[in-house]
Amino acid sequence: MKRCSILITALIAVIMLFCYNESKAQLTPGVFGLNTEFGTGASELSMLYTLSNNFEVGLGVGYSSEGGKDGDKTRDSKSTIGINAYGAYFLSKGDVNPYLTLYVGYMIPPKEKSGENETTYNTIDVSFAFGGQVFVTKNFAVYIEAGLDYNIASSTEKIPNVPDYTKSTNIMSLFTSAVGASLYFH
């Protein structure tokens, strides 16, 4: 957690530093690009497309990994891959471009087996965030964002000779954060 707050603080300092440059680059309609993001829950790589001067959409692939200690027990690490779609609306243009974004993602964790028992997981994420983007050059921008995340997770356990047992969990995260960079191909 401390490393994440240091990273966010450093990125804010970099954004403030670049606020003084005269780039004032803006989104251009009909431009493709690449986006990479490092967030609270997962990291992602996505393709983006600018629909207008104020609206950007993207499709991405995300990756998450969990592991480590749970109290006195050591947990096995678990890696998850997912897909997502997002839309970002830029509120204004200037040195810092504030925006609102909505993400919808589907994470696909691996099945877990224990003897003959098998557990399958499904996770859907819906996130809303507010952020600020700064163009470092005409084609390259960095950003930082904070928001809310609603996670809908379900697991189905299959045990031989027993009906399937499905459990659902909904989690609301009040503060999520991410830093990222976008490369636009003009």
Short mmCIF file of C-alpha atoms in Angstrom, two decimals:
data_model
loop_
_atom_site.label_atom_id
_atom_site.label_comp_id
_atom_site.label_asym_id
_atom_site.label_seq_id
_atom_site.Cartn_x
_atom_site.Cartn_y
_atom_site.Cartn_z
CA MET A 1 0.00 0.00 0.00
CA LYS A 2 2.85 2.37 0.86
CA ARG A 3 4.51 1.72 -2.51
CA CYS A 4 1.23 2.53 -4.30
CA SER A 5 0.84 5.85 -2.45
CA ILE A 6 4.45 6.77 -3.28
CA LEU A 7 3.82 5.94 -6.95
CA ILE A 8 0.63 8.03 -7.02
CA THR A 9 2.40 10.96 -5.32
CA ALA A 10 5.26 10.76 -7.83
CA LEU A 11 2.83 10.67 -10.74
CA ILE A 12 0.95 13.72 -9.41
CA ALA A 13 4.30 15.55 -9.21
CA VAL A 14 5.13 14.58 -12.80
CA ILE A 15 1.67 15.70 -13.99
CA MET A 16 2.08 19.03 -12.19
CA LEU A 17 5.51 19.45 -13.80
CA PHE A 18 4.07 18.84 -17.27
CA CYS A 19 1.17 21.22 -16.59
CA TYR A 20 3.58 24.05 -17.33
CA ASN A 21 4.59 22.89 -20.81
CA GLU A 22 2.85 24.42 -23.80
CA SER A 23 1.86 21.17 -25.54
CA LYS A 24 -1.92 21.66 -25.21
CA ALA A 25 -2.41 18.62 -27.42
CA GLN A 26 -5.95 17.37 -27.73
CA LEU A 27 -7.77 14.29 -28.84
CA THR A 28 -8.34 14.15 -32.57
CA PRO A 29 -11.40 12.26 -33.88
CA GLY A 30 -10.74 8.96 -35.65
CA VAL A 31 -7.36 8.20 -34.05
CA PHE A 32 -6.30 4.76 -32.80
CA GLY A 33 -3.91 4.20 -29.94
CA LEU A 34 -2.57 1.99 -27.17
CA ASN A 35 -3.19 2.41 -23.47
CA THR A 36 -1.52 0.79 -20.48
CA GLU A 37 -2.84 1.13 -16.94
CA PHE A 38 -1.71 0.01 -13.51
CA GLY A 39 -4.63 0.00 -11.11
CA THR A 40 -5.62 -0.98 -7.60
CA GLY A 41 -7.00 -4.37 -8.62
CA ALA A 42 -5.43 -5.17 -11.97
CA SER A 43 -3.18 -4.00 -14.77
CA GLU A 44 -4.33 -3.74 -18.36
CA LEU A 45 -3.31 -3.16 -21.95
CA SER A 46 -5.95 -1.83 -24.31
CA MET A 47 -6.57 -0.53 -27.81
CA LEU A 48 -8.29 2.84 -27.90
CA TYR A 49 -10.18 4.87 -30.48
CA THR A 50 -11.20 8.53 -30.32
CA LEU A 51 -14.77 9.07 -31.48
CA SER A 52 -14.65 12.86 -31.11
CA ASN A 53 -12.59 15.61 -29.47
CA ASN A 54 -14.18 14.68 -26.13
CA PHE A 55 -14.98 10.95 -26.30
CA GLU A 56 -12.67 7.92 -26.31
CA VAL A 57 -13.53 4.20 -26.21
CA GLY A 58 -11.35 1.16 -25.73
CA LEU A 59 -11.15 -2.63 -25.47
CA GLY A 60 -8.56 -4.22 -23.25
CA VAL A 61 -7.05 -7.27 -21.64
CA GLY A 62 -6.43 -7.20 -17.90
CA TYR A 63 -4.24 -9.21 -15.54
CA SER A 64 -4.41 -9.67 -11.78
CA SER A 65 -2.41 -11.82 -9.37
CA GLU A 66 -3.07 -12.58 -5.71
CA GLY A 67 -1.05 -14.56 -3.22
CA GLY A 68 0.93 -14.37 -0.06
CA LYS A 69 -0.06 -14.75 3.56
CA ASP A 70 -3.57 -14.98 4.98
CA GLY A 71 -3.03 -14.69 8.71
CA ASP A 72 -0.69 -17.53 9.68
CA LYS A 73 -1.34 -19.52 6.50
CA THR A 74 0.46 -19.10 3.20
CA ARG A 75 -1.95 -18.95 0.26
CA ASP A 76 -1.23 -20.21 -3.21
CA SER A 77 -0.92 -17.44 -5.74
CA LYS A 78 -3.80 -17.09 -8.17
CA SER A 79 -3.55 -15.27 -11.51
CA THR A 80 -6.57 -13.96 -13.36
CA ILE A 81 -6.98 -12.74 -16.93
CA GLY A 82 -9.94 -10.71 -18.14
CA ILE A 83 -11.38 -8.49 -20.84
CA ASN A 84 -12.91 -5.04 -20.51
CA ALA A 85 -14.45 -2.17 -22.39
CA TYR A 86 -14.40 1.48 -21.39
CA GLY A 87 -15.58 4.89 -22.42
CA ALA A 88 -14.01 8.18 -21.36
CA TYR A 89 -15.58 11.62 -21.67
CA PHE A 90 -13.15 14.56 -21.48
CA LEU A 91 -14.76 17.55 -19.76
CA SER A 92 -12.43 20.26 -21.09
CA LYS A 93 -9.15 20.79 -22.90
CA GLY A 94 -6.05 22.53 -21.64
CA ASP A 95 -2.82 21.60 -19.93
CA VAL A 96 -4.70 19.07 -17.79
CA ASN A 97 -7.67 17.33 -19.40
CA PRO A 98 -10.15 16.20 -16.71
CA TYR A 99 -12.35 13.24 -17.64
CA LEU A 100 -15.00 10.80 -16.44
CA THR A 101 -14.73 7.13 -17.36
CA LEU A 102 -16.84 3.98 -17.09
CA TYR A 103 -15.26 0.50 -17.24
CA VAL A 104 -17.02 -2.85 -17.55
CA GLY A 105 -14.86 -5.96 -17.26
CA TYR A 106 -15.13 -9.73 -17.01
CA MET A 107 -12.37 -11.57 -15.14
CA ILE A 108 -11.78 -15.29 -15.72
CA PRO A 109 -9.97 -16.87 -12.74
CA PRO A 110 -8.70 -20.44 -13.13
CA LYS A 111 -10.74 -23.38 -11.86
CA GLU A 112 -9.67 -24.82 -8.52
CA LYS A 113 -9.57 -28.58 -7.98
CA SER A 114 -9.40 -30.41 -4.68
CA GLY A 115 -9.65 -34.15 -5.17
CA GLU A 116 -12.84 -34.72 -7.17
CA ASN A 117 -14.29 -31.34 -6.17
CA GLU A 118 -14.06 -28.45 -8.67
CA THR A 119 -14.80 -24.75 -8.10
CA THR A 120 -15.39 -22.31 -10.97
CA TYR A 121 -15.30 -18.51 -10.47
CA ASN A 122 -16.75 -15.62 -12.50
CA THR A 123 -16.24 -11.94 -11.78
CA ILE A 124 -17.83 -8.86 -13.38
CA ASP A 125 -16.45 -5.41 -12.54
CA VAL A 126 -18.13 -2.07 -13.13
CA SER A 127 -15.98 0.98 -12.34
CA PHE A 128 -16.60 4.71 -12.49
CA ALA A 129 -13.67 7.11 -12.16
CA PHE A 130 -12.63 10.75 -12.41
CA GLY A 131 -9.16 11.54 -13.69
CA GLY A 132 -6.80 14.00 -15.27
CA GLN A 133 -4.75 13.47 -18.43
CA VAL A 134 -1.67 15.46 -19.46
CA PHE A 135 -0.13 15.29 -22.94
CA VAL A 136 3.65 15.12 -22.65
CA THR A 137 4.02 15.27 -26.45
CA LYS A 138 1.48 15.47 -29.28
CA ASN A 139 1.08 11.65 -29.28
CA PHE A 140 1.84 10.64 -25.67
CA ALA A 141 -0.23 11.31 -22.55
CA VAL A 142 -0.06 10.23 -18.90
CA TYR A 143 -2.98 10.15 -16.51
CA ILE A 144 -4.11 9.45 -12.97
CA GLU A 145 -7.62 8.56 -11.82
CA ALA A 146 -9.63 7.69 -8.72
CA GLY A 147 -13.07 6.19 -8.47
CA LEU A 148 -15.53 3.53 -7.35
CA ASP A 149 -15.60 -0.16 -8.24
CA TYR A 150 -18.54 -2.57 -7.97
CA ASN A 151 -17.52 -6.22 -8.15
CA ILE A 152 -20.01 -9.06 -8.73
CA ALA A 153 -18.36 -12.42 -8.07
CA SER A 154 -19.87 -15.89 -8.15
CA SER A 155 -18.47 -19.34 -7.57
CA THR A 156 -19.95 -22.72 -8.43
CA GLU A 157 -18.75 -25.78 -6.58
CA LYS A 158 -19.15 -29.19 -8.17
CA ILE A 159 -19.00 -32.18 -5.85
CA PRO A 160 -19.70 -35.67 -7.21
CA ASN A 161 -23.24 -36.93 -6.39
CA VAL A 162 -24.25 -33.54 -4.90
CA PRO A 163 -26.23 -30.74 -6.66
CA ASP A 164 -24.09 -27.76 -7.73
CA TYR A 165 -23.69 -25.10 -5.07
CA THR A 166 -23.49 -21.48 -6.30
CA LYS A 167 -22.40 -18.60 -4.08
CA SER A 168 -22.53 -14.92 -5.09
CA THR A 169 -20.66 -12.02 -3.53
CA ASN A 170 -21.01 -8.30 -4.30
CA ILE A 171 -18.27 -5.91 -3.21
CA MET A 172 -18.24 -2.11 -3.47
CA SER A 173 -14.81 -0.46 -3.29
CA LEU A 174 -15.17 3.21 -2.45
CA PHE A 175 -11.71 4.25 -3.53
CA THR A 176 -9.77 2.77 -6.39
CA SER A 177 -6.88 4.41 -8.17
CA ALA A 178 -4.92 3.94 -11.35
CA VAL A 179 -2.06 5.50 -13.26
CA GLY A 180 -1.44 5.01 -16.94
CA ALA A 181 -0.15 6.20 -20.26
CA SER A 182 -1.70 6.47 -23.73
CA LEU A 183 0.04 6.53 -27.10
CA TYR A 184 -2.02 7.99 -29.97
CA PHE A 185 -1.20 7.18 -33.61
CA HIS A 186 -1.99 10.41 -35.52
#
